[in-house]
CSV table of C-alpha atoms and ligand atoms in Angstrom, one decimal:
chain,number,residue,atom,x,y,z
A,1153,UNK,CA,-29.7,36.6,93.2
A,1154,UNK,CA,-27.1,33.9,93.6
A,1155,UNK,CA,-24.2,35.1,96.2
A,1156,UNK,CA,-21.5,33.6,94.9
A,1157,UNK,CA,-19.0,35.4,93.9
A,1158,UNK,CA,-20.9,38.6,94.7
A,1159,UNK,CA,-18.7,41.2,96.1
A,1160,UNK,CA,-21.0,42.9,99.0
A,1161,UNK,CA,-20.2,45.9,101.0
A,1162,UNK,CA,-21.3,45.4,104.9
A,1163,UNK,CA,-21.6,48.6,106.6
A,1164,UNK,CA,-21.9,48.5,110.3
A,1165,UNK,CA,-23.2,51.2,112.5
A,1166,UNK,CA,-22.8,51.3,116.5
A,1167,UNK,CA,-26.0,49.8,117.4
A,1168,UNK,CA,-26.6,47.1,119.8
A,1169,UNK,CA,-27.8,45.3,116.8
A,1170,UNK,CA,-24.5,45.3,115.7
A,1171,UNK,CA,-24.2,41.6,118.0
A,1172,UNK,CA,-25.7,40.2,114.6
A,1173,UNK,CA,-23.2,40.5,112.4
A,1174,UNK,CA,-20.5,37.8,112.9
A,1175,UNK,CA,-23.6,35.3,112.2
A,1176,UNK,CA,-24.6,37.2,109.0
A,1177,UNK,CA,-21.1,37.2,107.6
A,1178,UNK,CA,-20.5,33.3,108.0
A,1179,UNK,CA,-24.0,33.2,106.5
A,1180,UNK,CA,-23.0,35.3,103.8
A,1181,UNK,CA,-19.6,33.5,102.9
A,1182,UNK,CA,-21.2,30.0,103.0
A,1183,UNK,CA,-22.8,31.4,100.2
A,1184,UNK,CA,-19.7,32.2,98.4
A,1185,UNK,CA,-20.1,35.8,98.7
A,1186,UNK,CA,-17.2,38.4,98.8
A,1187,UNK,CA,-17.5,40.2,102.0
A,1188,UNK,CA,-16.0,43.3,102.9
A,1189,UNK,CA,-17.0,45.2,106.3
A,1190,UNK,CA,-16.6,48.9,106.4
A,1191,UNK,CA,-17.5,49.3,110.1
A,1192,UNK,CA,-17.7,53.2,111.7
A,1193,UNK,CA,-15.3,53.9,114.7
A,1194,UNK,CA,-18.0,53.6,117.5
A,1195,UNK,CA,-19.4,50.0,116.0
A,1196,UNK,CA,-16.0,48.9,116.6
A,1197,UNK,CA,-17.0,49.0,120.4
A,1198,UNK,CA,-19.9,46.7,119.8
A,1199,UNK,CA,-18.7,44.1,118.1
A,1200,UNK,CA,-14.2,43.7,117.8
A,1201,UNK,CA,-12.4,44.2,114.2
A,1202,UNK,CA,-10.7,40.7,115.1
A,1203,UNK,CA,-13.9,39.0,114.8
A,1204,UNK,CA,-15.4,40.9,111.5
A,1205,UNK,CA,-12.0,40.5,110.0
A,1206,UNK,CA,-11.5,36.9,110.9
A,1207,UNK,CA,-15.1,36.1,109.5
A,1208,UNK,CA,-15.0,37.9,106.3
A,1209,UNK,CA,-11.1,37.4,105.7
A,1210,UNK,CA,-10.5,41.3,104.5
A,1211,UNK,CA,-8.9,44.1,107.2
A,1212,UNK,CA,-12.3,46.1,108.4
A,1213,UNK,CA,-12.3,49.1,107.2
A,1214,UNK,CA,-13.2,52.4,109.3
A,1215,UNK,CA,-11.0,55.2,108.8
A,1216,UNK,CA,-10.9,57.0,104.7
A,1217,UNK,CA,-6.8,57.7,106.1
A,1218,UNK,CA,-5.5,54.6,107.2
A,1219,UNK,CA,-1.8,54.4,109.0
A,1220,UNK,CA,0.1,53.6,106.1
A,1221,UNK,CA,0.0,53.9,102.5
A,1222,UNK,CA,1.7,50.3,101.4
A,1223,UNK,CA,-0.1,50.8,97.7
A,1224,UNK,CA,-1.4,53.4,95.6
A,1225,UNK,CA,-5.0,51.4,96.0
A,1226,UNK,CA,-4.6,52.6,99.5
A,1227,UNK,CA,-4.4,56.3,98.7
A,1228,UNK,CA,-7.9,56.0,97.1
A,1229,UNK,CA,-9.7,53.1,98.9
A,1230,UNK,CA,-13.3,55.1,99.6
A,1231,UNK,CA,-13.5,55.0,95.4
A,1232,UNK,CA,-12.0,51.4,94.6
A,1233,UNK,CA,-14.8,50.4,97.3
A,1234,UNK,CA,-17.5,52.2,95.4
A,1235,UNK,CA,-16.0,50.3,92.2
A,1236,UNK,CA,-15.6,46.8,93.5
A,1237,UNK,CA,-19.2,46.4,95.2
A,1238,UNK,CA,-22.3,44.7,93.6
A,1239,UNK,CA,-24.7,45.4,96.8
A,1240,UNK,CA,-24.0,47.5,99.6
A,1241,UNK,CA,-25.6,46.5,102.7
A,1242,UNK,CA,-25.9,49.0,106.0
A,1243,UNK,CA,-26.8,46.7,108.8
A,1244,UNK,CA,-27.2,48.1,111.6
A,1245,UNK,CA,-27.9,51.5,110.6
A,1246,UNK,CA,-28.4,53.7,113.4
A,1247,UNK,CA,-30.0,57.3,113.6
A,1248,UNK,CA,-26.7,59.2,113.3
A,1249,UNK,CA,-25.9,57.3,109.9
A,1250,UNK,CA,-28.7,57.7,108.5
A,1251,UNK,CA,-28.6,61.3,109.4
A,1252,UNK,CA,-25.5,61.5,107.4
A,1253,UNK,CA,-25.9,59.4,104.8
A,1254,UNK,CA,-29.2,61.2,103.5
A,1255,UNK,CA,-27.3,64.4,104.3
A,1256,UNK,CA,-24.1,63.5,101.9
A,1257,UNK,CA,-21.5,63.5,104.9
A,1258,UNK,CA,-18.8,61.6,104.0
A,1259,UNK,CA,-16.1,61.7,107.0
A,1260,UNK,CA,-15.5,58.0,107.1
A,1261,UNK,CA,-15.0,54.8,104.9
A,1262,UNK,CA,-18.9,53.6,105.4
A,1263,UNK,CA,-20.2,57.1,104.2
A,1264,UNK,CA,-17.7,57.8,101.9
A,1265,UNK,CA,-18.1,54.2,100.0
A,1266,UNK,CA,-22.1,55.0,100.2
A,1267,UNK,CA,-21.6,58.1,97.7
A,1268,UNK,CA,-18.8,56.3,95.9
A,1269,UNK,CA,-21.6,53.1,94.9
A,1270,UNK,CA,-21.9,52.9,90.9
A,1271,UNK,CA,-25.4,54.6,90.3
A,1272,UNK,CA,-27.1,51.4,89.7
A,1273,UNK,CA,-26.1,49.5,92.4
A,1274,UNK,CA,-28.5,48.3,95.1
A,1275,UNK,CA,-28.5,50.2,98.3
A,1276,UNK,CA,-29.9,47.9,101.5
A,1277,UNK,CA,-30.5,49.7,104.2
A,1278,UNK,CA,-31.5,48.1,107.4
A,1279,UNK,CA,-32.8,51.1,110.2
A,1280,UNK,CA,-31.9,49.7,114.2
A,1281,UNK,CA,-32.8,51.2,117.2
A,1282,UNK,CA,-35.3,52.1,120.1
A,1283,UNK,CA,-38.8,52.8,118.9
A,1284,UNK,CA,-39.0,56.2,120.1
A,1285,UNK,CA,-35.9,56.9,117.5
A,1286,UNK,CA,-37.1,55.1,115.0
A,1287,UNK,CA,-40.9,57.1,114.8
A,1288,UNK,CA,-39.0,60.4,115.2
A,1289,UNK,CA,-39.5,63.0,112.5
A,1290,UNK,CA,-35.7,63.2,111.9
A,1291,UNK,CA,-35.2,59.6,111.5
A,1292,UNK,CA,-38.4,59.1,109.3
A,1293,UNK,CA,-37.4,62.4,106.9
A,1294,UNK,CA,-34.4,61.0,106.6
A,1295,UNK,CA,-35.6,57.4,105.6
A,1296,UNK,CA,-38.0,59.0,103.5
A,1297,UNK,CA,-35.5,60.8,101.3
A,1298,UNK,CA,-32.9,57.9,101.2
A,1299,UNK,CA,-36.1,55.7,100.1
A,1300,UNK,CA,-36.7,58.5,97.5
A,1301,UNK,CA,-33.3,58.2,96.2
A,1302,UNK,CA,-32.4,54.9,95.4
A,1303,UNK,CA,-32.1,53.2,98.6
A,1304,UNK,CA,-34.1,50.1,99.8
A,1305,UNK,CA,-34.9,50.6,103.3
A,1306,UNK,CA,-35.9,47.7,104.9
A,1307,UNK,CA,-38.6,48.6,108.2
A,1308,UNK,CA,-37.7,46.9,111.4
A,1309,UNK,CA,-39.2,44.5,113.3
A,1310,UNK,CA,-41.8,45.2,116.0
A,1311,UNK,CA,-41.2,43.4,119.3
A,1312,UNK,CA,-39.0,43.3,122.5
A,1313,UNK,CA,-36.2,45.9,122.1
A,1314,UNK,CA,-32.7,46.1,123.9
A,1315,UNK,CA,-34.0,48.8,126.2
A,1316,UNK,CA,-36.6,46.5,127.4
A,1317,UNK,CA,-39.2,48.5,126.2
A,1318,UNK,CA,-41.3,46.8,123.2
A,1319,UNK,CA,-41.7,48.9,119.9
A,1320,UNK,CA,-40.8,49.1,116.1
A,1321,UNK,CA,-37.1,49.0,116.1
A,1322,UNK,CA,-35.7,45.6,115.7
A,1323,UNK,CA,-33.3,44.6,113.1
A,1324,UNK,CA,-34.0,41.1,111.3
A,1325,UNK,CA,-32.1,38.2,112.2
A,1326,UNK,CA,-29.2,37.1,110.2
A,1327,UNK,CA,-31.1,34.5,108.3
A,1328,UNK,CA,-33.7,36.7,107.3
A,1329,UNK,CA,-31.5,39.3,106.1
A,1330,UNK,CA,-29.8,37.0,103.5
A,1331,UNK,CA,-33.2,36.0,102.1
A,1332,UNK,CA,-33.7,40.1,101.7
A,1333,UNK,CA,-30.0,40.2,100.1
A,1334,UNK,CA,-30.8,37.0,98.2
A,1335,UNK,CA,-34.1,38.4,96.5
A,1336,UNK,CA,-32.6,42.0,95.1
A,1337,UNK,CA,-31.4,42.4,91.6
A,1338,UNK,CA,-27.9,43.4,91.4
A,1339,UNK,CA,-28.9,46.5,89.4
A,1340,UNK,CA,-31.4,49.0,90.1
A,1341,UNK,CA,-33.0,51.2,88.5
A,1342,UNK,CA,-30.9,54.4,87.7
A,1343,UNK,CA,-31.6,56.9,90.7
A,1344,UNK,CA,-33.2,59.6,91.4
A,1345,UNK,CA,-36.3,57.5,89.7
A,1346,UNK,CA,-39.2,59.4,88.0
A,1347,UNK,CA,-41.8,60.0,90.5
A,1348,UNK,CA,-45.2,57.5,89.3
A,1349,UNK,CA,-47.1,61.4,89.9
A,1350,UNK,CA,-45.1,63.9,87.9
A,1351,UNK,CA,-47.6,65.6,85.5
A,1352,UNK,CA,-50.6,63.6,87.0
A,1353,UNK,CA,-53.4,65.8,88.1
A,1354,UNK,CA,-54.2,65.9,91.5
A,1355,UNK,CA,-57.5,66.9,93.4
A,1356,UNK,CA,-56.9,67.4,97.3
A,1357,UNK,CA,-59.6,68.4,99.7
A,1358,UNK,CA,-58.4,68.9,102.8
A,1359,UNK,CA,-59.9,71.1,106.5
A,1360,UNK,CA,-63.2,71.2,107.9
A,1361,UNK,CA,-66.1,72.4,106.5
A,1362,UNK,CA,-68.6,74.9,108.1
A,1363,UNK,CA,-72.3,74.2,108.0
A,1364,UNK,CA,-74.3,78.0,108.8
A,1365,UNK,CA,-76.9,78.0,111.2
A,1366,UNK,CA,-77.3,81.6,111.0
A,1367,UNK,CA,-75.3,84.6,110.1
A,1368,UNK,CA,-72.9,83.8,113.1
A,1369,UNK,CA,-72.8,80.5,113.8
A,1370,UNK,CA,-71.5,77.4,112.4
A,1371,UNK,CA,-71.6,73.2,112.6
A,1372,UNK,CA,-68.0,72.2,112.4
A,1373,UNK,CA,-65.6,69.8,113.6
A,1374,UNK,CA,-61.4,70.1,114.8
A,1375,UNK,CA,-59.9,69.1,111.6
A,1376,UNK,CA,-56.5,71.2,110.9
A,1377,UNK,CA,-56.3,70.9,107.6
A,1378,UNK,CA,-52.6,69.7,108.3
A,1379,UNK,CA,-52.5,66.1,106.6
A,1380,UNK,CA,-54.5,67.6,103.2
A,1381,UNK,CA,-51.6,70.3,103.0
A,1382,UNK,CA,-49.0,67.8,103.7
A,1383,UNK,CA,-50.2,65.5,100.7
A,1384,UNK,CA,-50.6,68.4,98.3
A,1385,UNK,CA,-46.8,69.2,99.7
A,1386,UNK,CA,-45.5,66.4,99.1
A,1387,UNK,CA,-48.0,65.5,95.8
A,1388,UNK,CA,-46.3,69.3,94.4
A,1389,UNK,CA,-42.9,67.9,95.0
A,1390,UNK,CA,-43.2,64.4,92.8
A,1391,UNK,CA,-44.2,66.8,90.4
A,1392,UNK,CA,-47.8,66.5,90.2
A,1393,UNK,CA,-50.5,69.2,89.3
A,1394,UNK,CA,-52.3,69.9,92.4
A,1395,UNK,CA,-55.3,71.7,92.9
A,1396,UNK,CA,-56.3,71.9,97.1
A,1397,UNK,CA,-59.8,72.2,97.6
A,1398,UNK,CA,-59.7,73.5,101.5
A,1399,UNK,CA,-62.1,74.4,104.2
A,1400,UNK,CA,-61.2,77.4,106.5
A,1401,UNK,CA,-57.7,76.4,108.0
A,1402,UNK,CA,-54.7,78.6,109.4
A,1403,UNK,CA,-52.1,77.3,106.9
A,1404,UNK,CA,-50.0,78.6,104.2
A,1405,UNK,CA,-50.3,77.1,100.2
A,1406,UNK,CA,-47.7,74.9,99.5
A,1407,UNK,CA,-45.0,75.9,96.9
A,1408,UNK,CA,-46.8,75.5,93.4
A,1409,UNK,CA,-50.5,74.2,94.5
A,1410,UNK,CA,-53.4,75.3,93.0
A,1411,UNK,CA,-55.8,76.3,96.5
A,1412,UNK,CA,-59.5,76.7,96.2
A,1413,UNK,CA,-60.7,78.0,99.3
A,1414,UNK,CA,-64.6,77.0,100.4
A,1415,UNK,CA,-66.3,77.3,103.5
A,1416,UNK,CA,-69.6,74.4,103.0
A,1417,UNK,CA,-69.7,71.4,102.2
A,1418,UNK,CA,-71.9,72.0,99.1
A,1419,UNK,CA,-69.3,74.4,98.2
A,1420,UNK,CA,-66.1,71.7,98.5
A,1421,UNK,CA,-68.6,69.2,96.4
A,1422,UNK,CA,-69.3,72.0,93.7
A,1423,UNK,CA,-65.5,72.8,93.7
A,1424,UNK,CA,-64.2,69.2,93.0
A,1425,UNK,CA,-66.8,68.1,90.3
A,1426,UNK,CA,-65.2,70.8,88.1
A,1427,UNK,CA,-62.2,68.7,88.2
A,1428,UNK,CA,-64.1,65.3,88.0
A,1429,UNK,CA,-62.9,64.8,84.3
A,1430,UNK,CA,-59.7,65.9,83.9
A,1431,UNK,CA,-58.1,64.8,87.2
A,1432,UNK,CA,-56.2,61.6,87.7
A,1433,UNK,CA,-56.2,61.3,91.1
A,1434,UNK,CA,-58.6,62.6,93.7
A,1435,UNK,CA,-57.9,62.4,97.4
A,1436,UNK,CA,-60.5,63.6,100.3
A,1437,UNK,CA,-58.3,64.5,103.2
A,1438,UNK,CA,-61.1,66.9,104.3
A,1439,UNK,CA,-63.0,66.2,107.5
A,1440,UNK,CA,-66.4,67.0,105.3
A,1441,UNK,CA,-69.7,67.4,107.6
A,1442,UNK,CA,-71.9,64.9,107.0
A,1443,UNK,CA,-75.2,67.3,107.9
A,1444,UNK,CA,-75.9,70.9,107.4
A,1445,UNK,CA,-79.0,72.9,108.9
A,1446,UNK,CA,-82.2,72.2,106.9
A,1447,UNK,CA,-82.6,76.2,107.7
A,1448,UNK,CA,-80.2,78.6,108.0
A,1449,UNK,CA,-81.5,82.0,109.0
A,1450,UNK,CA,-80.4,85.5,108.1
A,1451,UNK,CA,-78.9,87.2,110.8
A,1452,UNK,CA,-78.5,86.3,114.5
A,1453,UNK,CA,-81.0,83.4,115.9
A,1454,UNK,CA,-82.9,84.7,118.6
A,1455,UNK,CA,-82.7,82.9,122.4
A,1456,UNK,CA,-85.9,83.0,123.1
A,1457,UNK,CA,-86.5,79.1,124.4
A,1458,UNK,CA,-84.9,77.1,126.9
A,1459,UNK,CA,-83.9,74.4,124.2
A,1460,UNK,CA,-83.3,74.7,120.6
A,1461,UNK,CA,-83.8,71.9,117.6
A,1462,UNK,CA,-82.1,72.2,115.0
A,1463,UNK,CA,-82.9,69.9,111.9
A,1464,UNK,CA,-80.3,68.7,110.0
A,1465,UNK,CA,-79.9,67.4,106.6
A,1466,UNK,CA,-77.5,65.0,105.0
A,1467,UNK,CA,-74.8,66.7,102.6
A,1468,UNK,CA,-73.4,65.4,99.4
A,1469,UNK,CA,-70.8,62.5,100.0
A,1470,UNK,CA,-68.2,64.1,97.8
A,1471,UNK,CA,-65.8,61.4,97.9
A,1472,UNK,CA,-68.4,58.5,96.9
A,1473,UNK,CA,-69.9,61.4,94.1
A,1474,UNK,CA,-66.3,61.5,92.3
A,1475,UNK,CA,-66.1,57.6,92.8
A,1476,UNK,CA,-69.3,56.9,91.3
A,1477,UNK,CA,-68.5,58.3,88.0
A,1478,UNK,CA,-64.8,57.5,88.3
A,1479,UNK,CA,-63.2,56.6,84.9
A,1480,UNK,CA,-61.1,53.4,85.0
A,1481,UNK,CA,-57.3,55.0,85.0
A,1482,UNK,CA,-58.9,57.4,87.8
A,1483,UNK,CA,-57.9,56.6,91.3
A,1484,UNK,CA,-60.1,57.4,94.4
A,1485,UNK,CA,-58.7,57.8,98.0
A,1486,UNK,CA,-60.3,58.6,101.5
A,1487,UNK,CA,-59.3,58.7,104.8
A,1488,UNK,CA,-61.3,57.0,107.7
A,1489,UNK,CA,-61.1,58.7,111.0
A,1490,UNK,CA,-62.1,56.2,113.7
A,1491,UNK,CA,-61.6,56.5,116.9
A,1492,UNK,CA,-62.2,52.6,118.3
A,1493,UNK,CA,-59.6,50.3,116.8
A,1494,UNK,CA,-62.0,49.1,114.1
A,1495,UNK,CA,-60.2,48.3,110.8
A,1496,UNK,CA,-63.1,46.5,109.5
A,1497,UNK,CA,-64.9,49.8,109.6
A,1498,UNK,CA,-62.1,51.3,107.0
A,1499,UNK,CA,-62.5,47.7,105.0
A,1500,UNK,CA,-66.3,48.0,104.4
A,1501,UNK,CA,-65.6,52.4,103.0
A,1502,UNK,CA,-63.1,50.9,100.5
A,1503,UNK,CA,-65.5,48.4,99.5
A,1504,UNK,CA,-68.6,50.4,99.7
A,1505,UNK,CA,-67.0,54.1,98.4
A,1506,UNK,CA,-65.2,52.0,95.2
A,1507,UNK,CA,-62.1,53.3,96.7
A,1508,UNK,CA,-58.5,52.5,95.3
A,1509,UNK,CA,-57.0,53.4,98.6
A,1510,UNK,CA,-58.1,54.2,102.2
A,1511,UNK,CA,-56.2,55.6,104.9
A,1512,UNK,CA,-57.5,54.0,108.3
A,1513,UNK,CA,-57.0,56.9,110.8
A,1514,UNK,CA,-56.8,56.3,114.2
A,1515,UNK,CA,-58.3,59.1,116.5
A,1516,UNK,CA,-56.6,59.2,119.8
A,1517,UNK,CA,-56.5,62.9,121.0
A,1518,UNK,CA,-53.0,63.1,121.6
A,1519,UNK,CA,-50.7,61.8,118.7
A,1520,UNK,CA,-52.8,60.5,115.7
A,1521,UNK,CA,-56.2,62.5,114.4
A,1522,UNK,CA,-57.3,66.2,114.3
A,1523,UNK,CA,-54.7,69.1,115.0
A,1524,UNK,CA,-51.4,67.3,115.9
A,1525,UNK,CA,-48.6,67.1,113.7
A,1526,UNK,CA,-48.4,63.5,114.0
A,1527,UNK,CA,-50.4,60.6,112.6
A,1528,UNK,CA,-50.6,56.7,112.6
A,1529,UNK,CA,-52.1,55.6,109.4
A,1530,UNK,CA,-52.8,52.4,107.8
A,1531,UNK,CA,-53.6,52.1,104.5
A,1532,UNK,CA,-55.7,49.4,102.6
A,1533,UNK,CA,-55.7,49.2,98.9
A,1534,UNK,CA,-58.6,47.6,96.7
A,1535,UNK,CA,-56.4,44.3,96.6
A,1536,UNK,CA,-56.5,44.2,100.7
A,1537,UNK,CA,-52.7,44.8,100.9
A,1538,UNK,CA,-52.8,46.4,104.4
A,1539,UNK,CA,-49.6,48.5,105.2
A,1540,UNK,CA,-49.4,49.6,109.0
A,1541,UNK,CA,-47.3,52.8,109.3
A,1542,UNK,CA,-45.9,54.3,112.6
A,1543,UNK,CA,-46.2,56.9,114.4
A,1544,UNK,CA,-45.3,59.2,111.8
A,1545,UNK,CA,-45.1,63.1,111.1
A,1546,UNK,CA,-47.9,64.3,109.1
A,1547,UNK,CA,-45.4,65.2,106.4
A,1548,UNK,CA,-43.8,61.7,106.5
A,1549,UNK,CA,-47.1,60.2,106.9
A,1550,UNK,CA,-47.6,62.0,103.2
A,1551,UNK,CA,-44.5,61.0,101.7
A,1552,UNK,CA,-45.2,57.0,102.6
A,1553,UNK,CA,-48.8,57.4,101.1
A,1554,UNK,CA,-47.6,58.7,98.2
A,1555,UNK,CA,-44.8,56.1,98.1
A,1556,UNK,CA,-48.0,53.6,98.0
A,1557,UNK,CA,-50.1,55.4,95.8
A,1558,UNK,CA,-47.2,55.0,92.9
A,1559,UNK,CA,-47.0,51.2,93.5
A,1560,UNK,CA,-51.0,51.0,93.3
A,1561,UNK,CA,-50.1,53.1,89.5
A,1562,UNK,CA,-47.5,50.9,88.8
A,1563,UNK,CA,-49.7,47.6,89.9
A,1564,UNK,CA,-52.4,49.0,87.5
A,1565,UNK,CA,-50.0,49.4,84.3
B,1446,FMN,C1,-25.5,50.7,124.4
B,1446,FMN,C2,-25.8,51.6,123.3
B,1446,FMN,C3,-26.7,51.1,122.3
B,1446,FMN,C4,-27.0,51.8,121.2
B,1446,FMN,N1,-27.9,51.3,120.3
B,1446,FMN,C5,-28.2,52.1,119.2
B,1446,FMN,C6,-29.1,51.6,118.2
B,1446,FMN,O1,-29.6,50.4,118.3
B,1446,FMN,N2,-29.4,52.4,117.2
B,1446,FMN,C7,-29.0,53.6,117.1
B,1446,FMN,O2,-29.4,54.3,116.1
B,1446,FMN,N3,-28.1,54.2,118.0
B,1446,FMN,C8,-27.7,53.4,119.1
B,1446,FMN,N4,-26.9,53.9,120.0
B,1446,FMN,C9,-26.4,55.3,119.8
B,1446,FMN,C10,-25.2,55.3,118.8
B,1446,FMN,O3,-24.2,54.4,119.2
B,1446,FMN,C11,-24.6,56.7,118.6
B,1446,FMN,O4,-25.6,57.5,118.0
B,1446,FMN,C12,-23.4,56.7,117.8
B,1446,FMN,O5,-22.9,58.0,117.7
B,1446,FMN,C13,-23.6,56.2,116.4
B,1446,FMN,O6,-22.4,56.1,115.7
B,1446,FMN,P1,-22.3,55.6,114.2
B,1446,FMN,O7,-23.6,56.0,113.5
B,1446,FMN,O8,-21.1,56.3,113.6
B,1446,FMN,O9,-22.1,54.1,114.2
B,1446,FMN,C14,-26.5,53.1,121.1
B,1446,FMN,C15,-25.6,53.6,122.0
B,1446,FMN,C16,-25.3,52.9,123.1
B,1446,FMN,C17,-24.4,53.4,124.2
């Protein structure tokens, strides 16, 4: 987009980030763009109104009631803002914004002027702040949602952050940022945009499976079931029909799924080739054991020895079955749990399983893998596009998958 002329709304939050600005107006007026900053009270103490004023050549505008009403304009400034911009821009925006923008609060001229934005209007919106805040659930729900609604949110930087600390937080520098500005349309699609998934049918295994060794026992493994249910969460939401193929797991069906419960893995492979044809999508989520006892035995196996073999055979590979026969609008996903950082490992099941899509899961005991709520993916589509995702609640971890999964439909079309 050519700036000149362009009238752009600069929101400013009260980030350290905030030290930016001056140098992204003058950027932005050497361009010929209009600017006009709508900074919130507490940016003010980060970077002076003289200077934003001075720079953009327009009052800065925090409060919606300012201390005198000179023209009628004045009475309804929060709406003529809406009206007059071609772009809005929120840079920095910190945690508490965000918070409140995704929330509809409107209690001051940056918010206000964010709900007052003609529908098809491009949204920037450039997250700030320590890396901690920035992987926490709240900030990343609320991300997620503004994403989901019309926003562009640009990802920050990784590297050396005000704190001293080093971590994903870091807003682009000035230059940068007008190269972002400089490549969006000036209209956008209408929002809310149709999910890519509404009405697509959706296969979801997700849990562990157990593998009998006799009437008590059982091979198994730690899985939760928790990032399976998440997907088919947030799958249900998009409006997709999903059916959740799960192993035993303490969880409760997500609003409007379609749950198949199985305990082997014979059983989950059975399960998903009734939907082989008539699904769009299939994604394994489950943590599927790879070998079952070549024998089970009725009732309770006697210790009578000191040791005990057990012979194991190998169980269907459910995701390379449905992959194998996989129609060409049919899109296969898996997950690879690893826990050495080996992408190359998650590169050779894509290529090797046929996959559209592979979630590279990293398995460190504590914050990404089996049972916690948290999860640090990255995903590698059949094109090689890599896309490294933070530290993320299982639920957001969903919601950014999916986000992907709708560009890899739309790069298909
Ligand atoms: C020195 C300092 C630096 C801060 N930097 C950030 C930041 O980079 N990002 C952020 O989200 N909050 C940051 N905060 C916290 C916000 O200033 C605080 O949440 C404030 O209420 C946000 O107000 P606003 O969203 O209305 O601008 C910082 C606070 C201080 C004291």
């Amino acid at each position: 987009m050519n700036l000149k002329n362009k009238n752009i709304l600069l929101g400013i939050c009260a980030g350290i980030a905030a030290y930016k600005i001056p140098a992204l107006i003058r950027l932005l007026k050497k361009q010929g763009a209009n600017v006009r900053v709508l900074a919130t009270q507490a940016a003010t103490r980060f970077v002076t109104e003289l200077t934003l004023s001075t720079l953009s050549q327009e009052p800065v505008y925090t409060d919606i009631f300012p201390d005198s009403f000179s023209t009628e304009e004045d009475w309804t400034k929060h709406i003529s803002m809406g009206e007059w911009a071609d772009m809005y821009v929120i840079a920095p925006a910190t945690a508490n914004t965000i918070a409140k923008l995704s929330a509809g609060i409107c209690d001051d001229m940056l918010s206000a002027s964010f709900i007052t934005l003609r529908p098809n209007k491009p949204k920037l919106i450039f997250p700030a702040m320590d890396g901690e805040m920035f992987t926490s659930a709240s900030v990343q729900r609320n991300l997620a949602w503004l994403s989901r609604n019309g926003c562009t949110v640009i990802n920050p930087e990784s590297g050396e952050l005000a704190s001293g600390q080093c971590g994903t937080g870091r807003m682009p520098e000035p230059e940068a940022i007008v190269k972002i500005i400089e490549t969006t349309e000036t209209t956008v699609e209408a929002t809310p945009r149709l999910s890519k998934l509404q009405e697509k049918s959706i296969v979801i295994t997700a849990g562990p499976t157990r593998e009998k060794i006799d009437d008590v026992r059982f091979i198994s493994n730690y899985s939760s079931g928790k990032m399976g249910f998440a997907l088919a969460t947030s799958a249900a939401k998009r409006g997709a029909k999903v059916t959740l193929v799960t192993g035993p797991v303490h969880l409760p069906t997500p609003e409007g799924v379609d749950r198949l419960d199985i305990e082997s893995t014979e059983e989950m492979d059975l399960a998903v080739k009734e939907h082989y044809q008539s699904c769009d999508i299939f994604i394994g989520a489950a943590a599927v054991a790879d070998y079952r006892p070549a024998n089970y035995v009725t009732g309770k196996l006697k210790k009578n020895s000191k040791t005990m073999e057990i012979n194991l055979v190998r169980n269907p590979d459910i995701l390379a079955g449905f992959s194998k026969q996989k129609k060409k609008h049919q899109i296969a996903i898996g997950f690879s749990l690893e826990t050495a950082g080996n992408l190359d490992n998650a590169k050779e099941k894509l290529e090797q399983k046929q996959l559209d899509l592979v979630a590279y899961n990293t398995f460190d005991g504590k914050t990404s893998g089996f049972e916690v709520d948290t999860n640090i993916l990255t995903l590698i589509d059949k094109h090689m596009n890599v896309y490294e995702l933070p530290l993320l609640g299982k639920h957001e971890a969903a919601e950014r998958m999916l986000d992907i999964v709708e560009e890899l439909i739309n790069s298909d079309k």
